[in-house]
Amino acid sequence: MNALLTGGAVVLALVTSVPPPSVRTAGPVTSTPFLVYGAASAATAPDPGPLERARIAAATLTCTGVVDVVWDDAAGHHFEQLSVRAARGTLHVEGGSALKAEAGGARMVRRPGGDWDLLWSGIQSPSPRPNPEEKYELATVTGPEPARVASRPTDLVEVREGAAVRERHFLDTGTQLLLRRERLDTNGRVTRVVAFSSIDFKPEVDVPPSPSRVTDHSPRRMARVSSPATLPGGYHRVDAYKEKRTEQVVYSDGLYDLSVFRQRGSLAAGDLPSSGTPVQVGSGRGWLYSWPGGQVLVWRAGHNVYSLVSEAPVDHLVAAAGALPKGGSSLVDRMRRVCRNLLEPLSA
Amino acid sequence: MTDEDGTRHLGDAITALLDGELSDDEAVAARRHLAECPACTAEMAGLGQMRSWLRDLPPVDPPPELSARILGPSGPLSEILGLSGPLSGILGSPLPPGGSAVGPAGPSGPPSRAVAAPPARSRRWAGVGALVGCAAATLVVLGLATPHDPPTSPPVAHFVEAHATAGGGEPVSHLAPAVVPVSFRR
């Protein structure tokens, strides 16, 4: 059985999350018509940093382009090309099979059959993501010649954690849009790249209209969360959701998000996808999977089955995995599970 | 379990596998055996069919007088709580008002039974104590019993999708990987 990761488009509506113009800063300011932030406040406003500038640029620019996604894993080297359309906060990414886009603060995917699923309703996290500069050093690297991406000059920013360079960001000198993002392993080898191979800034871009019918699969926010507020490596809990019997707790260190999915039960390892690599998690065994954006780590801890999904380096995942509670060891937990097991058949 | 020609079979492990009681390694070994053993495969299919039939049995409604018999004035619950005619069910006749302790003793002969019943308040406390004791014993047994953890298979692809669309940060580099078609093969 194949479990298809995607089969459609992802649409973003980012307009509502764009900060007020006063935030725009000291970064390169040009006369491009796509930068809606003025230079008037540049002299006084604090610099939000290159990552935030890139996010703002993506939320406000109008352009079309081709994005290459390249990654390495145990199965070898992978390459995919996607087309991207951005128009005033709505982003349309299309790749693989036929894809489509939608706007309005939500994120949707079109399935191979043509149906649209709403995967994210656009609700904002109650807790802000940490400032990445509390953990990482964002160093602007200058050379004799600016590196060019998609034929445009860029500013190179290295994201460093201690002595290790975790990422390299190539920001368009004119607009501060992130044109190329490289992720490196602990040996300094580039393992993942998302990069524009061509980009065209236009005053107007046609984005496909909203689908007339969407099935809501967005998760519901949990009112009470028992997961740790922080995880090793400066990850802070920013939100938590529940879908059926699965809890998803989202952590962030400002640069990477880390989703912890928790299910009650024993791990049916025989039903897991066979493409996983066995890894050691604590005293038990887990399975590591690779996807174009990062890794998935699956393991059992006590009476919980955890799946940890993130773009972060593997060492971040392993450190986080070791800090998650096993659950179910106390008498109260056991009685709670017994009562749940007794009541579930009656409520079904 | 071993048959006449010395071939080993799963035996009770089939039931344990269906109940999700095997460890991960044991489950993998059992599934590997099932893939090669028609006898065990047939036995597992039969057990699965039987479970399916049991699950599909229609619910049986209790007789309408059942609740009245349990909760009624002469029912066992009322007797335990001492709410009415205690011991009447045992003695076969109601006791006199006030909970008299002596059975009927007519002039025509000796009393058929001489049972000393406790006062009403004591009986009521004894009933409550019995209930509390039963509840405590039940909780202890339930708490000490090893709960059954249902086997869980994480939907890896779905989790990746949920993570990628829920995240924040720079949108292009965050979302583009999520629309690359990837299959996690079983």
Coordinates of C-alpha atoms in Angstrom, one line a residue:
Chain A
M1 CA 0.0 0.0 0.0
N2 CA 1.3 3.4 -0.8
A3 CA 0.6 6.3 1.4
L4 CA 0.8 9.3 -0.8
L5 CA 2.2 12.4 1.0
T6 CA 0.6 14.8 -1.3
G7 CA -1.4 15.1 -4.4
G8 CA -2.4 18.6 -4.6
A9 CA -1.6 22.2 -4.0
V10 CA -0.9 24.1 -0.8
V11 CA -2.3 27.6 -0.6
L12 CA -1.4 30.2 1.9
A13 CA -3.1 33.4 2.8
L14 CA -0.5 35.4 4.6
V15 CA -2.0 38.9 4.5
T16 CA -3.4 38.8 7.9
S17 CA -0.1 37.8 9.4
V18 CA 1.9 40.6 7.9
P19 CA 3.1 43.1 10.5
P20 CA 2.5 46.8 10.2
P21 CA 4.7 48.8 8.0
S22 CA 6.6 50.2 10.9
V23 CA 8.4 46.9 11.2
R24 CA 10.1 47.3 7.9
T25 CA 13.7 48.2 8.4
A26 CA 17.1 48.9 7.7
G27 CA 17.4 46.2 5.2
P28 CA 18.0 46.9 1.6
V29 CA 15.2 49.2 0.3
T30 CA 14.7 49.5 -3.4
S31 CA 12.3 51.2 -5.7
T32 CA 10.7 47.9 -6.6
P33 CA 6.9 48.2 -6.8
F34 CA 6.5 45.0 -4.9
L35 CA 7.9 46.2 -1.7
V36 CA 4.9 47.9 0.0
Y37 CA 6.8 48.9 3.0
G38 CA 8.2 52.3 2.9
A39 CA 11.6 53.5 3.9
A40 CA 10.2 56.3 6.1
S41 CA 10.5 54.3 9.2
A42 CA 13.7 52.6 8.3
A43 CA 15.8 54.9 10.4
T44 CA 14.1 54.2 13.6
A45 CA 12.4 50.8 13.5
P46 CA 14.4 47.8 14.8
D47 CA 15.6 45.3 12.3
P48 CA 13.4 42.2 12.5
G49 CA 16.2 40.1 11.1
P50 CA 16.7 38.5 7.8
L51 CA 14.3 35.6 8.4
E52 CA 11.4 37.9 9.3
R53 CA 12.3 40.2 6.3
A54 CA 12.1 37.2 4.0
R55 CA 8.8 36.1 5.5
I56 CA 7.4 39.6 5.0
A57 CA 8.7 39.7 1.4
A58 CA 7.0 36.4 0.6
A59 CA 3.7 37.7 2.1
T60 CA 3.7 40.8 0.0
L61 CA 5.3 40.2 -3.3
T62 CA 3.6 39.3 -6.6
C63 CA 5.7 37.0 -8.7
T64 CA 5.8 33.7 -10.5
G65 CA 8.7 31.3 -10.5
V66 CA 10.0 27.8 -10.6
V67 CA 11.3 26.2 -7.4
D68 CA 13.6 23.3 -7.3
V69 CA 13.4 21.0 -4.3
V70 CA 16.5 18.8 -3.9
W71 CA 17.2 16.4 -1.0
D72 CA 19.4 13.4 -0.1
D73 CA 18.4 10.5 2.0
A74 CA 19.2 6.8 2.4
A75 CA 17.5 6.1 -0.9
G76 CA 19.7 8.5 -2.8
H77 CA 19.5 11.9 -4.4
H78 CA 16.1 13.4 -5.3
F79 CA 15.0 16.4 -7.4
E80 CA 11.6 17.9 -8.0
Q81 CA 10.5 21.1 -9.7
L82 CA 7.5 23.1 -8.6
S83 CA 5.8 26.2 -10.0
V84 CA 5.0 29.0 -7.6
R85 CA 2.6 31.9 -7.9
A86 CA 2.5 34.6 -5.3
A87 CA 0.0 37.4 -5.3
R88 CA -0.4 39.8 -2.4
G89 CA -0.3 37.2 0.3
T90 CA -1.8 34.3 -1.5
L91 CA 0.8 31.6 -2.5
H92 CA 0.1 28.9 -4.9
V93 CA 2.5 26.0 -5.1
E94 CA 2.0 23.4 -7.8
G95 CA 3.9 20.2 -8.4
G96 CA 3.7 16.5 -8.9
S97 CA 0.2 15.7 -10.0
A98 CA -2.4 18.4 -10.9
L99 CA -2.6 21.0 -8.2
K100 CA -4.7 23.9 -7.3
A101 CA -4.7 26.8 -4.9
E102 CA -7.0 28.7 -2.5
A103 CA -6.8 31.8 -0.3
G104 CA -8.4 33.2 2.8
G105 CA -6.0 32.6 5.7
A106 CA -6.2 28.8 5.3
R107 CA -4.0 26.1 3.9
M108 CA -5.5 23.5 1.5
V109 CA -4.5 20.6 -0.5
R110 CA -6.1 19.3 -3.6
R111 CA -6.3 15.5 -3.7
P112 CA -5.6 13.5 -6.9
G113 CA -9.4 13.0 -7.4
G114 CA -9.9 16.8 -7.5
D115 CA -11.4 17.2 -4.0
W116 CA -10.0 19.9 -1.7
D117 CA -9.0 19.3 1.9
L118 CA -8.7 22.2 4.4
L119 CA -5.7 21.2 6.5
W120 CA -5.2 24.5 8.3
S121 CA -7.9 27.0 9.1
G122 CA -5.6 29.9 9.6
I123 CA -5.9 30.2 13.4
Q124 CA -3.0 31.9 14.9
S125 CA -0.9 30.3 17.6
P126 CA -1.5 31.6 21.1
S127 CA 2.2 31.7 21.8
P128 CA 4.7 33.5 19.6
R129 CA 7.6 31.6 18.1
P130 CA 10.9 32.3 19.8
N131 CA 13.3 34.7 18.4
P132 CA 15.7 32.5 16.3
E133 CA 18.6 34.8 17.3
E134 CA 18.3 33.6 20.9
K135 CA 19.7 30.3 19.7
Y136 CA 21.3 30.8 16.4
E137 CA 23.8 33.3 15.1
L138 CA 22.6 34.9 11.8
A139 CA 25.8 36.0 10.1
T140 CA 25.8 38.0 6.9
V141 CA 28.6 36.7 4.7
T142 CA 30.1 39.1 2.2
G143 CA 32.3 38.0 -0.7
P144 CA 34.0 39.8 -3.6
E145 CA 31.0 39.1 -5.7
P146 CA 27.4 38.5 -4.5
A147 CA 26.1 35.0 -5.2
R148 CA 23.5 35.0 -7.9
V149 CA 20.3 32.9 -7.6
A150 CA 17.9 32.8 -10.5
S151 CA 20.0 35.4 -12.2
R152 CA 19.5 37.8 -9.3
P153 CA 22.1 39.1 -6.8
T154 CA 21.7 37.9 -3.3
D155 CA 22.7 38.6 0.3
L156 CA 24.1 35.4 1.9
V157 CA 23.1 34.8 5.6
E158 CA 24.6 31.8 7.4
V159 CA 22.6 30.3 10.3
R160 CA 25.1 29.1 12.8
E161 CA 24.6 27.0 15.9
G162 CA 27.8 27.0 17.8
A163 CA 30.6 26.2 15.4
A164 CA 28.2 24.4 13.0
V165 CA 26.6 26.1 10.0
R166 CA 23.0 24.7 10.0
E167 CA 21.6 26.6 7.0
R168 CA 22.6 29.1 4.3
H169 CA 20.0 31.6 3.1
F170 CA 20.3 33.6 -0.1
L171 CA 18.1 36.6 0.1
D172 CA 17.3 38.6 -3.0
T173 CA 19.2 41.9 -2.6
G174 CA 16.4 43.9 -4.0
T175 CA 13.4 42.5 -2.3
Q176 CA 14.7 40.3 0.6
L177 CA 12.7 37.4 -0.7
L178 CA 14.4 34.1 0.2
L179 CA 15.5 32.7 -3.2
R180 CA 17.6 29.8 -2.0
R181 CA 17.7 27.9 1.3
E182 CA 20.3 25.2 2.0
R183 CA 20.4 22.9 4.9
L184 CA 23.6 21.3 6.0
D185 CA 24.4 18.2 8.0
T186 CA 26.9 18.1 10.8
N187 CA 29.7 17.6 8.3
G188 CA 28.9 20.7 6.4
R189 CA 27.4 18.8 3.5
V190 CA 24.3 20.3 1.9
T191 CA 21.5 17.8 2.3
R192 CA 18.4 19.8 1.3
V193 CA 17.9 22.7 -1.0
V194 CA 14.8 24.7 -1.8
A195 CA 15.6 27.3 -4.5
F196 CA 14.1 29.4 -7.2
S197 CA 15.7 28.4 -10.5
S198 CA 13.7 31.2 -12.2
I199 CA 11.6 34.1 -10.9
D200 CA 9.7 36.9 -12.5
F201 CA 8.3 39.8 -10.6
K202 CA 5.0 41.0 -12.1
P203 CA 2.5 43.7 -11.2
E204 CA -0.3 41.1 -11.5
V205 CA -0.4 37.4 -11.3
D206 CA -3.4 35.2 -11.9
V207 CA -3.9 32.8 -9.0
P208 CA -6.6 30.0 -9.5
P209 CA -9.9 30.9 -7.8
S210 CA -11.0 29.4 -4.5
P211 CA -12.5 26.0 -4.8
S212 CA -16.3 25.9 -4.4
R213 CA -16.3 23.0 -2.0
V214 CA -13.7 22.1 0.7
T215 CA -13.7 19.3 3.2
D216 CA -12.6 20.6 6.6
H217 CA -9.8 18.4 8.0
S218 CA -8.2 21.1 10.0
P219 CA -7.3 20.1 13.6
R220 CA -8.9 21.5 16.7
R221 CA -7.0 23.3 19.3
M222 CA -6.6 21.5 22.6
A223 CA -7.8 23.4 25.7
R224 CA -5.5 21.6 28.1
V225 CA -2.1 20.4 27.2
S226 CA 0.0 18.0 29.4
S227 CA 3.1 17.9 27.2
P228 CA 6.3 19.7 28.3
A229 CA 6.4 23.4 27.8
T230 CA 9.9 23.2 26.5
L231 CA 12.1 20.5 24.9
P232 CA 15.9 20.4 24.8
G233 CA 17.6 22.7 22.3
G234 CA 15.5 25.7 23.0
Y235 CA 12.3 24.4 21.6
H236 CA 9.2 26.1 23.1
R237 CA 5.6 24.8 22.8
V238 CA 3.6 27.2 20.6
D239 CA 0.4 25.3 20.0
A240 CA -1.4 22.0 20.5
Y241 CA -4.2 20.3 18.5
K242 CA -6.2 17.1 18.5
E243 CA -7.6 15.2 15.7
K244 CA -9.6 12.1 16.6
R245 CA -7.3 10.2 19.0
T246 CA -4.1 11.9 18.0
E247 CA -2.6 14.8 19.8
Q248 CA -0.2 17.2 17.9
V249 CA 1.9 19.5 19.9
V250 CA 4.0 22.1 17.9
Y251 CA 7.3 23.3 19.2
S252 CA 9.6 25.9 17.7
D253 CA 13.1 27.2 18.2
G254 CA 12.4 30.1 16.0
L255 CA 14.0 28.5 12.9
Y256 CA 12.5 25.0 12.9
D257 CA 9.1 23.8 13.9
L258 CA 8.8 20.4 15.5
S259 CA 5.5 18.5 15.6
V260 CA 5.1 15.8 18.2
F261 CA 2.2 13.5 17.4
R262 CA 1.1 11.2 20.3
Q263 CA -1.1 8.2 20.1
R264 CA -2.1 5.9 22.9
G265 CA -1.3 2.2 22.3
S266 CA 1.5 -0.1 21.3
L267 CA 3.4 0.4 18.1
A268 CA 2.3 -2.0 15.3
A269 CA 5.8 -2.0 13.8
G270 CA 4.7 -4.5 11.1
D271 CA 2.3 -1.9 9.7
L272 CA 4.9 0.9 9.4
P273 CA 6.2 1.9 6.0
S274 CA 9.1 -0.3 5.1
S275 CA 11.3 2.6 4.0
G276 CA 12.2 3.5 7.5
T277 CA 15.7 3.3 8.9
P278 CA 16.0 1.6 12.4
V279 CA 17.5 4.0 15.0
Q280 CA 18.0 3.9 18.7
V281 CA 15.7 6.1 20.7
G282 CA 16.6 5.9 24.4
S283 CA 16.6 2.3 25.3
G284 CA 14.2 1.3 22.6
R285 CA 14.1 1.2 18.8
G286 CA 12.6 3.7 16.5
W287 CA 12.3 4.3 12.8
L288 CA 13.5 7.3 10.8
Y289 CA 11.8 8.4 7.6
S290 CA 12.9 11.1 5.2
W291 CA 10.6 13.5 3.4
P292 CA 11.6 16.4 1.2
G293 CA 11.4 18.9 4.0
G294 CA 13.0 16.9 6.8
Q295 CA 12.6 13.7 8.9
V296 CA 10.0 11.7 10.7
L297 CA 11.0 9.8 13.8
V298 CA 8.6 7.1 15.1
W299 CA 9.0 5.1 18.3
R300 CA 7.1 3.7 21.3
A301 CA 7.6 5.1 24.8
G302 CA 5.6 3.3 27.5
H303 CA 2.0 3.3 26.5
N304 CA 2.5 6.1 23.9
V305 CA 3.5 6.0 20.3
Y306 CA 5.2 9.1 19.2
S307 CA 5.8 10.5 15.7
L308 CA 8.1 13.5 15.5
V309 CA 8.1 15.5 12.3
S310 CA 10.4 18.3 11.7
E311 CA 12.8 20.1 9.3
A312 CA 15.3 20.2 12.1
P313 CA 18.6 18.3 12.0
V314 CA 18.4 14.7 13.2
D315 CA 20.3 15.5 16.4
H316 CA 17.6 17.9 17.4
L317 CA 15.0 15.2 16.9
V318 CA 16.8 12.7 19.0
A319 CA 17.4 15.1 21.8
A320 CA 13.7 16.1 21.8
A321 CA 12.6 12.5 21.7
G322 CA 14.5 11.7 24.8
A323 CA 12.7 14.4 26.8
L324 CA 9.1 13.3 26.0
P325 CA 7.2 11.6 28.8
K326 CA 6.5 7.8 28.5
G327 CA 3.2 8.1 30.2
G328 CA 1.1 5.4 31.8
S329 CA 3.4 4.3 34.6
S330 CA 1.5 5.6 37.5
L331 CA -1.4 3.9 39.1
V332 CA -3.7 6.8 38.2
D333 CA -2.7 6.6 34.6
R334 CA -3.2 2.9 34.5
M335 CA -6.7 3.2 36.1
R336 CA -7.5 5.9 33.6
R337 CA -6.5 3.7 30.7
V338 CA -8.5 0.8 32.2
C339 CA -11.6 3.0 32.5
R340 CA -11.1 4.3 29.0
N341 CA -10.8 0.8 27.6
L342 CA -13.9 -0.2 29.5
L343 CA -15.9 2.8 28.3
E344 CA -14.8 3.0 24.7
P345 CA -16.7 -0.1 23.6
L346 CA -19.8 1.3 25.2
S347 CA -19.5 4.7 23.6
A348 CA -18.7 3.3 20.1
Chain B
M1 CA 2.7 -25.7 19.1
T2 CA 4.2 -28.5 17.0
D3 CA 2.3 -30.9 14.7
E4 CA 3.0 -34.5 13.8
D5 CA 5.7 -33.8 11.2
G6 CA 7.5 -31.6 13.6
T7 CA 6.4 -28.3 12.1
R8 CA 6.1 -25.5 14.6
H9 CA 3.0 -23.4 14.6
L10 CA 1.9 -20.3 16.3
G11 CA -0.8 -21.8 18.5
D12 CA -2.0 -19.4 21.2
A13 CA 0.3 -16.7 19.8
I14 CA -2.4 -16.2 17.1
T15 CA -4.9 -15.0 19.7
A16 CA -2.2 -12.8 21.3
L17 CA -1.4 -11.4 17.9
L18 CA -5.0 -10.5 17.3
D19 CA -5.2 -8.9 20.7
G20 CA -2.0 -6.9 20.1
E21 CA -0.3 -8.5 23.1
L22 CA 2.9 -9.6 21.4
S23 CA 6.0 -7.4 21.6
D24 CA 7.1 -5.7 18.4
D25 CA 9.7 -8.4 17.7
E26 CA 7.3 -11.2 18.4
A27 CA 4.6 -9.7 16.2
V28 CA 7.1 -9.3 13.3
A29 CA 8.2 -13.0 13.8
A30 CA 4.5 -14.1 13.9
R31 CA 3.6 -12.2 10.8
R32 CA 6.6 -13.7 9.0
H33 CA 5.5 -17.2 10.0
L34 CA 1.9 -16.4 8.9
A35 CA 3.2 -15.5 5.5
E36 CA 4.7 -18.9 5.0
C37 CA 2.2 -21.2 6.9
P38 CA -1.2 -21.9 5.3
A39 CA -2.4 -23.7 8.4
C40 CA -1.8 -20.8 10.8
T41 CA -3.1 -18.4 8.2
A42 CA -6.3 -20.4 8.0
E43 CA -6.6 -20.6 11.8
M44 CA -6.1 -16.9 12.1
A45 CA -8.7 -16.3 9.5
G46 CA -11.1 -18.5 11.4
L47 CA -10.5 -16.8 14.6
G48 CA -10.9 -13.4 13.0
Q49 CA -14.2 -14.5 11.4
M50 CA -15.5 -15.7 14.7
R51 CA -14.7 -12.4 16.4
S52 CA -16.4 -10.6 13.6
W53 CA -19.5 -12.7 14.1
L54 CA -19.5 -12.1 17.8
R55 CA -19.1 -8.4 17.2
D56 CA -22.0 -8.4 14.7
L57 CA -24.4 -10.1 17.1
P58 CA -27.4 -7.8 17.7
P59 CA -27.7 -6.3 21.1
V60 CA -30.1 -8.0 23.5
D61 CA -32.5 -5.9 25.4
P62 CA -33.0 -6.9 29.1
P63 CA -36.5 -7.9 30.1
P64 CA -38.5 -5.0 31.2
E65 CA -39.0 -6.3 34.7
L66 CA -35.3 -6.6 35.3
S67 CA -34.7 -3.1 36.6
A68 CA -37.8 -3.4 38.8
R69 CA -36.5 -6.6 40.3
I70 CA -33.1 -5.0 41.1
L71 CA -34.2 -1.6 42.2
G72 CA -37.6 -2.5 43.7
P73 CA -38.4 -2.4 47.4
S74 CA -37.5 -6.1 47.7
G75 CA -34.6 -6.0 45.3
P76 CA -31.0 -6.7 46.3
L77 CA -29.9 -3.0 46.2
S78 CA -32.6 -2.0 48.6
E79 CA -31.7 -4.8 50.8
I80 CA -28.1 -3.9 50.9
L81 CA -28.9 -0.3 51.8
G82 CA -31.5 -1.3 54.3
L83 CA -34.1 0.9 52.7
S84 CA -36.9 -1.5 53.3
G85 CA -37.7 -4.9 54.7
P86 CA -34.1 -6.1 55.1
L87 CA -33.5 -9.8 55.0
S88 CA -37.0 -10.3 53.8
G89 CA -35.7 -12.0 50.7
I90 CA -33.6 -14.4 52.9
L91 CA -36.3 -15.1 55.4
G92 CA -39.1 -15.3 53.1
S93 CA -41.3 -12.9 55.1
P94 CA -41.1 -9.2 56.0
L95 CA -39.8 -8.2 59.4
P96 CA -41.9 -6.2 61.7
P97 CA -41.6 -2.5 61.8
G98 CA -38.4 -1.3 63.6
G99 CA -36.4 -4.2 62.3
S100 CA -37.3 -6.7 65.0
A101 CA -34.6 -9.3 65.4
V102 CA -36.7 -12.3 66.1
G103 CA -38.5 -14.5 63.7
P104 CA -42.1 -15.6 64.0
A105 CA -42.7 -17.6 67.1
G106 CA -46.2 -18.7 67.4
P107 CA -47.7 -20.5 70.3
S108 CA -48.0 -23.6 68.2
G109 CA -44.4 -24.3 68.1
P110 CA -40.8 -23.1 68.2
P111 CA -39.7 -20.3 66.0
S112 CA -38.7 -21.5 62.6
R113 CA -35.6 -19.4 62.7
A114 CA -34.1 -17.2 65.3
V115 CA -32.0 -14.6 63.5
A116 CA -30.6 -11.6 65.4
A117 CA -30.8 -8.7 62.9
P118 CA -28.7 -5.6 63.7
P119 CA -30.5 -2.3 64.2
A120 CA -31.5 -0.4 61.1
R121 CA -28.7 2.3 61.4
S122 CA -26.1 -0.4 61.7
R123 CA -27.4 -2.2 58.7
R124 CA -27.4 0.9 56.6
W125 CA -23.8 1.7 57.5
A126 CA -22.9 -1.9 56.9
G127 CA -24.5 -1.7 53.4
V128 CA -22.7 1.5 52.6
G129 CA -19.5 0.0 53.9
A130 CA -20.0 -3.0 51.7
L131 CA -20.5 -0.8 48.7
V132 CA -17.4 1.2 49.3
G133 CA -15.4 -1.9 49.9
C134 CA -16.6 -3.4 46.7
A135 CA -15.8 -0.2 44.8
A136 CA -12.3 0.0 46.3
A137 CA -11.6 -3.6 45.6
T138 CA -12.8 -3.2 42.0
L139 CA -10.6 -0.1 41.5
V140 CA -7.6 -1.9 43.0
V141 CA -8.1 -4.9 40.7
L142 CA -8.6 -2.6 37.7
G143 CA -5.6 -0.6 38.6
L144 CA -3.3 -3.5 39.1
A145 CA -4.4 -5.2 36.0
T146 CA -2.2 -4.6 33.0
P147 CA -4.3 -2.5 30.6
H148 CA -4.6 -3.5 27.0
D149 CA -2.9 -1.1 24.6
P150 CA -4.4 -1.3 21.2
P151 CA -1.9 -1.7 18.4
T152 CA -1.3 1.7 16.7
S153 CA 0.1 2.3 13.2
P154 CA 1.1 6.0 12.8
P155 CA 0.0 7.5 9.5
V156 CA 3.4 8.9 8.6
A157 CA 2.3 10.7 5.4
H158 CA -0.6 12.3 7.1
F159 CA 1.5 13.5 9.9
V160 CA 4.0 15.1 7.5
E161 CA 1.2 16.9 5.8
A162 CA -0.3 18.1 9.0
H163 CA 3.1 19.4 10.2
A164 CA 4.0 21.1 7.0
T165 CA 0.7 23.0 6.7
A166 CA 0.6 24.0 10.4
G167 CA 4.0 25.5 10.6
G168 CA 5.1 29.1 10.4
G169 CA 8.2 30.8 9.2
E170 CA 9.2 31.6 5.7
P171 CA 6.4 30.2 3.6
V172 CA 8.0 29.2 0.2
S173 CA 10.8 27.1 1.7
H174 CA 8.4 25.7 4.3
L175 CA 5.6 24.7 2.0
A176 CA 7.3 23.8 -1.2
P177 CA 8.6 20.4 0.2
A178 CA 5.1 19.6 1.3
V179 CA 3.7 19.4 -2.3
V180 CA 6.4 17.1 -3.6
P181 CA 4.8 13.8 -4.1
V182 CA 6.4 11.2 -1.9
S183 CA 5.2 7.8 -1.1
F184 CA 6.1 5.9 2.1
R185 CA 5.9 2.3 0.8
R186 CA 4.4 -0.4 3.0

